[in-house]
CSV table of C-alpha atoms in Angstrom, one decimal:
chain,number,residue,atom,x,y,z
A,14,MET,CA,-19.8,-12.3,-4.1
A,15,ALA,CA,-18.5,-9.9,-1.5
A,16,SER,CA,-21.0,-8.2,0.8
A,17,ALA,CA,-21.7,-4.5,-0.2
A,18,ASN,CA,-20.8,-3.4,3.4
A,19,ARG,CA,-18.4,-5.9,4.8
A,20,PHE,CA,-16.4,-3.1,6.1
A,21,GLU,CA,-19.0,-1.2,7.9
A,22,GLY,CA,-17.8,0.1,11.1
A,23,LYS,CA,-14.3,-0.4,10.2
A,24,VAL,CA,-11.6,2.0,10.1
A,25,VAL,CA,-9.0,1.9,7.2
A,26,VAL,CA,-5.6,3.7,7.0
A,27,VAL,CA,-4.3,3.5,3.5
A,28,THR,CA,-0.8,5.3,3.1
A,29,GLY,CA,-0.1,6.8,-0.2
A,30,SER,CA,-3.8,6.7,-1.3
A,31,SER,CA,-4.0,10.0,-3.2
A,32,ALA,CA,-3.0,8.2,-6.4
A,33,GLY,CA,-2.7,4.8,-8.1
A,34,ILE,CA,-3.3,1.6,-6.2
A,35,GLY,CA,-3.6,3.4,-2.9
A,36,ARG,CA,-6.5,5.6,-4.3
A,37,ALA,CA,-8.3,2.8,-5.9
A,38,SER,CA,-8.2,0.9,-2.7
A,39,ILE,CA,-9.5,3.8,-0.6
A,40,LEU,CA,-12.4,4.1,-2.9
A,41,ARG,CA,-13.3,0.5,-2.7
A,42,PHE,CA,-12.8,0.4,1.3
A,43,ALA,CA,-15.5,3.3,1.4
A,44,LYS,CA,-17.8,2.0,-1.1
A,45,GLU,CA,-18.0,-1.0,1.2
A,46,GLY,CA,-18.7,0.9,4.2
A,47,ALA,CA,-15.5,1.8,5.9
A,48,SER,CA,-14.4,5.0,7.4
A,49,VAL,CA,-11.2,5.9,5.7
A,50,VAL,CA,-8.0,7.8,6.1
A,51,VAL,CA,-6.6,9.2,3.2
A,52,HIS,CA,-2.7,10.1,3.0
A,53,GLY,CA,-0.4,11.6,0.6
A,54,GLN,CA,1.9,14.7,-0.1
A,55,SER,CA,0.1,16.5,-3.0
A,56,LYS,CA,-2.8,18.9,-1.7
A,57,GLU,CA,-4.3,18.7,-5.1
A,58,LYS,CA,-4.6,15.0,-5.3
A,59,LEU,CA,-5.8,14.8,-1.7
A,60,GLU,CA,-8.7,17.2,-2.5
A,61,SER,CA,-9.6,15.1,-5.7
A,62,VAL,CA,-9.7,11.8,-3.7
A,63,LYS,CA,-11.7,13.5,-1.2
A,64,LYS,CA,-14.0,14.9,-3.9
A,65,ASP,CA,-14.4,11.3,-5.4
A,66,LEU,CA,-15.2,9.7,-1.8
A,67,LEU,CA,-17.9,12.5,-1.2
A,68,GLY,CA,-19.2,12.0,-4.9
A,69,LEU,CA,-19.7,8.2,-3.8
A,70,LYS,CA,-22.2,9.4,-1.0
A,71,VAL,CA,-19.5,8.8,1.6
A,72,ASP,CA,-20.4,11.1,4.6
A,73,GLU,CA,-17.8,13.5,5.3
A,74,SER,CA,-17.6,12.3,9.0
A,75,ARG,CA,-16.1,9.0,7.4
A,76,ILE,CA,-13.3,10.7,6.0
A,77,LEU,CA,-10.0,11.9,7.6
A,78,VAL,CA,-7.1,13.3,5.2
A,79,ILE,CA,-3.7,13.5,6.5
A,80,ALA,CA,-0.8,15.1,4.4
A,81,GLY,CA,2.7,14.4,4.9
A,82,SER,CA,6.0,12.6,3.7
A,83,LEU,CA,6.4,9.2,5.4
A,84,GLU,CA,10.0,9.6,6.0
A,85,ASP,CA,9.0,12.3,8.6
A,86,GLU,CA,8.1,10.4,11.8
A,87,ALA,CA,5.7,13.0,13.0
A,88,THR,CA,3.7,12.3,9.9
A,89,GLN,CA,3.6,8.5,10.9
A,90,ASN,CA,2.6,9.6,14.4
A,91,ARG,CA,-0.4,11.5,13.0
A,92,LEU,CA,-1.6,8.7,11.0
A,93,ILE,CA,-2.3,6.7,13.8
A,94,ASP,CA,-2.9,9.2,16.6
A,95,GLU,CA,-5.3,11.3,14.5
A,96,THR,CA,-7.1,8.3,13.1
A,97,VAL,CA,-7.8,6.8,16.6
A,98,LYS,CA,-8.7,10.4,18.0
A,99,ARG,CA,-11.2,10.9,15.1
A,100,PHE,CA,-13.0,7.4,14.8
A,101,GLY,CA,-11.8,5.7,18.2
A,102,ARG,CA,-10.3,2.8,16.7
A,103,LEU,CA,-8.2,1.1,13.9
A,104,ASP,CA,-9.2,-2.2,12.1
A,105,ILE,CA,-7.0,-2.2,9.1
A,106,LEU,CA,-3.6,-0.7,8.1
A,107,ILE,CA,-2.7,-0.8,4.2
A,108,ASN,CA,1.0,0.2,3.8
A,109,ASN,CA,1.0,1.1,0.1
A,110,ALA,CA,3.1,4.1,0.3
A,111,ALA,CA,6.5,3.8,-1.3
A,112,ILE,CA,9.1,5.9,-3.3
A,113,PRO,CA,11.0,4.4,-6.4
A,114,GLY,CA,14.3,6.5,-5.6
A,115,LYS,CA,15.4,10.0,-4.7
A,116,ALA,CA,15.0,12.8,-7.2
A,117,GLY,CA,18.1,14.2,-8.7
A,118,CYS,CA,20.5,11.4,-7.7
A,119,ASP,CA,21.8,8.2,-9.0
A,120,PRO,CA,19.1,5.4,-8.0
A,121,ASN,CA,21.9,3.0,-7.1
A,122,SER,CA,23.8,5.6,-5.0
A,123,MET,CA,24.1,5.3,-1.2
A,124,GLU,CA,21.9,8.4,-1.1
A,125,GLY,CA,19.4,6.8,-3.2
A,126,PHE,CA,19.5,3.7,-1.1
A,127,ASP,CA,19.1,5.7,2.3
A,128,ALA,CA,16.1,7.4,1.0
A,129,VAL,CA,14.3,4.3,-0.3
A,130,MET,CA,14.8,2.1,2.7
A,131,ILE,CA,13.5,5.0,5.1
A,132,VAL,CA,10.2,5.2,3.1
A,133,ASN,CA,10.0,1.8,1.8
A,134,VAL,CA,10.9,-0.3,5.0
A,135,ARG,CA,11.6,1.8,8.0
A,136,ALA,CA,8.5,3.8,8.0
A,137,ILE,CA,6.3,0.7,7.4
A,138,TYR,CA,8.2,-1.1,10.4
A,139,ARG,CA,7.3,1.9,12.7
A,140,LEU,CA,4.0,2.2,11.4
A,141,ILE,CA,3.1,-1.5,12.5
A,142,GLN,CA,4.7,-0.9,15.8
A,143,LEU,CA,2.5,2.2,16.4
A,144,ALA,CA,-0.4,0.6,15.2
A,145,THR,CA,-0.3,-2.6,17.0
A,146,PRO,CA,-2.0,-1.8,20.2
A,147,HIS,CA,-5.1,-0.5,18.5
A,148,LEU,CA,-5.2,-3.5,16.0
A,149,GLU,CA,-4.8,-5.8,19.0
A,150,LYS,CA,-8.0,-4.2,20.3
A,151,THR,CA,-10.0,-5.0,17.0
A,152,LYS,CA,-8.1,-8.1,16.0
A,153,GLY,CA,-7.2,-6.3,12.8
A,154,SER,CA,-5.3,-6.8,9.7
A,155,ILE,CA,-2.3,-5.4,7.9
A,156,VAL,CA,-1.5,-5.6,4.3
A,157,ASN,CA,1.9,-4.4,3.0
A,158,ILE,CA,2.1,-3.7,-0.7
A,159,THR,CA,5.4,-5.1,-2.1
A,160,SER,CA,6.3,-6.1,-5.9
A,161,ASP,CA,7.1,-8.6,-8.1
A,162,LEU,CA,10.6,-6.9,-8.3
A,163,SER,CA,10.9,-8.2,-4.8
A,164,GLU,CA,12.1,-11.6,-6.5
A,165,ARG,CA,13.5,-10.3,-9.5
A,166,PRO,CA,16.8,-8.0,-10.0
A,167,MET,CA,16.4,-4.5,-11.4
A,168,THR,CA,19.8,-3.3,-11.7
A,169,GLY,CA,18.6,0.1,-12.8
A,170,SER,CA,17.3,0.9,-9.4
A,171,MET,CA,18.6,-1.8,-7.1
A,172,PRO,CA,17.4,-0.1,-3.7
A,173,TYR,CA,13.9,-0.3,-4.9
A,174,SER,CA,13.9,-4.1,-5.8
A,175,ILE,CA,15.9,-4.7,-2.3
A,176,SER,CA,13.5,-2.8,-0.2
A,177,LYS,CA,10.4,-4.9,-1.6
A,178,ALA,CA,12.4,-8.1,-0.7
A,179,ALA,CA,13.1,-6.9,2.7
A,180,LEU,CA,9.3,-5.9,3.0
A,181,ASN,CA,8.3,-9.6,2.1
A,182,HIS,CA,10.4,-10.9,5.2
A,183,LEU,CA,9.2,-7.9,7.3
A,184,THR,CA,5.7,-9.2,6.6
A,185,ARG,CA,6.4,-12.8,7.6
A,186,ASN,CA,8.2,-11.6,10.7
A,187,PHE,CA,5.5,-9.4,11.8
A,188,ALA,CA,3.0,-12.2,11.0
A,189,ARG,CA,4.6,-14.5,13.3
A,190,LEU,CA,5.1,-12.0,16.0
A,191,LEU,CA,1.4,-10.5,16.0
A,192,ALA,CA,-0.4,-14.1,15.5
A,193,GLU,CA,-0.8,-14.2,19.3
A,194,LYS,CA,-2.5,-10.9,19.2
A,195,ASN,CA,-4.8,-12.1,16.5
A,196,ILE,CA,-3.6,-9.7,14.2
A,197,ARG,CA,-3.1,-11.0,10.6
A,198,VAL,CA,-0.3,-9.7,8.5
A,199,ASN,CA,-0.1,-10.3,4.6
A,200,ALA,CA,1.3,-8.7,1.7
A,201,VAL,CA,0.3,-8.2,-2.0
A,202,GLY,CA,3.0,-8.2,-4.7
A,203,ALA,CA,1.9,-6.0,-7.4
A,204,GLY,CA,3.1,-6.5,-11.1
A,205,LEU,CA,3.6,-3.9,-13.5
A,206,THR,CA,0.6,-1.6,-13.2
A,207,GLU,CA,-0.7,1.3,-15.2
A,208,THR,CA,-0.1,4.2,-12.7
A,209,ASP,CA,2.1,7.3,-12.5
A,210,PHE,CA,4.9,5.4,-10.1
A,211,ILE,CA,7.1,4.7,-13.1
A,212,THR,CA,6.8,8.3,-14.2
A,213,ARG,CA,8.3,9.1,-10.6
A,214,MET,CA,11.3,7.2,-11.4
A,215,GLY,CA,12.6,9.8,-13.8
A,216,MET,CA,12.7,7.6,-16.8
A,217,PRO,CA,12.3,9.4,-20.1
A,218,LYS,CA,9.0,9.1,-21.8
A,219,GLU,CA,10.2,7.0,-24.5
A,220,ALA,CA,11.4,4.1,-21.8
A,221,ILE,CA,8.1,4.5,-20.2
A,222,THR,CA,6.2,3.8,-23.3
A,223,HIS,CA,8.7,0.8,-24.1
A,224,ILE,CA,7.7,-0.7,-20.7
A,225,PHE,CA,3.9,-0.3,-21.2
A,226,THR,CA,4.1,-1.7,-24.8
A,227,GLU,CA,7.1,-4.2,-25.4
A,228,VAL,CA,8.1,-5.1,-21.8
A,229,ALA,CA,4.2,-5.7,-21.0
A,230,LYS,CA,4.3,-8.3,-23.8
A,231,THR,CA,6.9,-10.6,-21.9
A,232,ILE,CA,4.3,-10.9,-19.1
A,233,PRO,CA,2.2,-14.4,-19.6
A,234,LEU,CA,-1.0,-12.3,-19.5
A,235,GLN,CA,0.5,-10.1,-22.2
A,236,ARG,CA,-0.6,-6.8,-20.6
A,237,ALA,CA,0.1,-4.7,-17.4
A,238,SER,CA,-2.7,-4.4,-14.6
A,239,ASN,CA,-4.5,-1.6,-13.6
A,240,ALA,CA,-4.9,0.0,-10.2
A,241,ASP,CA,-8.4,-1.5,-9.7
A,242,GLU,CA,-7.4,-5.0,-10.2
A,243,GLN,CA,-4.6,-4.6,-7.6
A,244,ALA,CA,-7.2,-2.8,-5.1
A,245,GLU,CA,-9.4,-5.7,-5.6
A,246,MET,CA,-6.9,-8.1,-4.3
A,247,ILE,CA,-5.8,-5.8,-1.6
A,248,VAL,CA,-9.4,-5.3,-0.1
A,249,ASN,CA,-10.2,-9.1,-0.4
A,250,ILE,CA,-7.2,-9.8,1.7
A,251,ALA,CA,-7.9,-7.3,4.1
A,252,SER,CA,-11.4,-8.3,4.5
A,253,PRO,CA,-12.9,-9.3,7.8
A,254,THR,CA,-14.4,-12.3,6.3
A,255,ASN,CA,-10.6,-13.5,5.5
A,256,THR,CA,-10.1,-14.6,8.7
A,257,TYR,CA,-7.3,-17.5,8.5
A,258,MET,CA,-4.6,-15.9,6.2
A,259,THR,CA,-1.4,-14.6,7.6
A,260,GLY,CA,2.2,-14.5,6.7
A,261,SER,CA,1.4,-14.9,3.1
A,262,ILE,CA,2.8,-12.9,0.0
A,263,VAL,CA,0.2,-13.1,-2.7
A,264,PHE,CA,1.7,-11.9,-6.0
A,265,ASN,CA,-0.9,-10.3,-8.4
A,266,ASP,CA,1.6,-9.9,-11.4
A,267,GLY,CA,0.0,-11.4,-14.3
A,268,GLY,CA,2.5,-14.4,-14.1
A,269,ILE,CA,5.7,-12.4,-14.7
A,270,ARG,CA,7.6,-14.5,-12.2
A,271,ILE,CA,6.8,-17.8,-14.2
A,272,GLY,CA,8.3,-16.2,-17.6
A,273,ASN,CA,6.6,-16.2,-20.9
């Protein structure tokens, strides 16, 4: 059983933590003693997460909220700079934020491709570069959130699937590069999860219902996961008690890649 305070004294940044898997993860880190940096774009959702953290008796001094889009380098800078300014250190970076496509355009268009790659790959690459000097001091950890779609085609939205495949190899490359600095880099490949992420793909309500009923039946475990199940994996991989894993892509997908 995990210690109730294994993250005490640690500082954790979770991008895209105003909802879904990121939100579930930030709450778990805080419950176990971490000071946390909450990030998102919706003021309402960010305020809701902060309210939940305070409801867990997390002292306000352990909470930093940063709003902004990750396609903006200024937001990337603030995530690292304001974290270190506020807490004096950085121990764990969870690269969770991603977009399924660009609203109002064909997902497979070049415009859609560029939008997805900027957020899902380039922003993560740059955030890791910015965070490295601070993580080196703490012998920290990075966890990138990828997807089972990194290993399966998704012709309806190819850039998303391609971006997650790129993220897998980005993870391996940075793990090799940063091993000499004692920074661990791993990834969690989340499977179909009950969050609003698919809704943001712009699919009709009927198509979304079909995914969570009929498509979910093709998963060997016969269901979608929930955000807490993904957060459990993320937190355990990021844990300071997990000292020897690096360069690994751990799929938490109900077995979808092995078929039914």
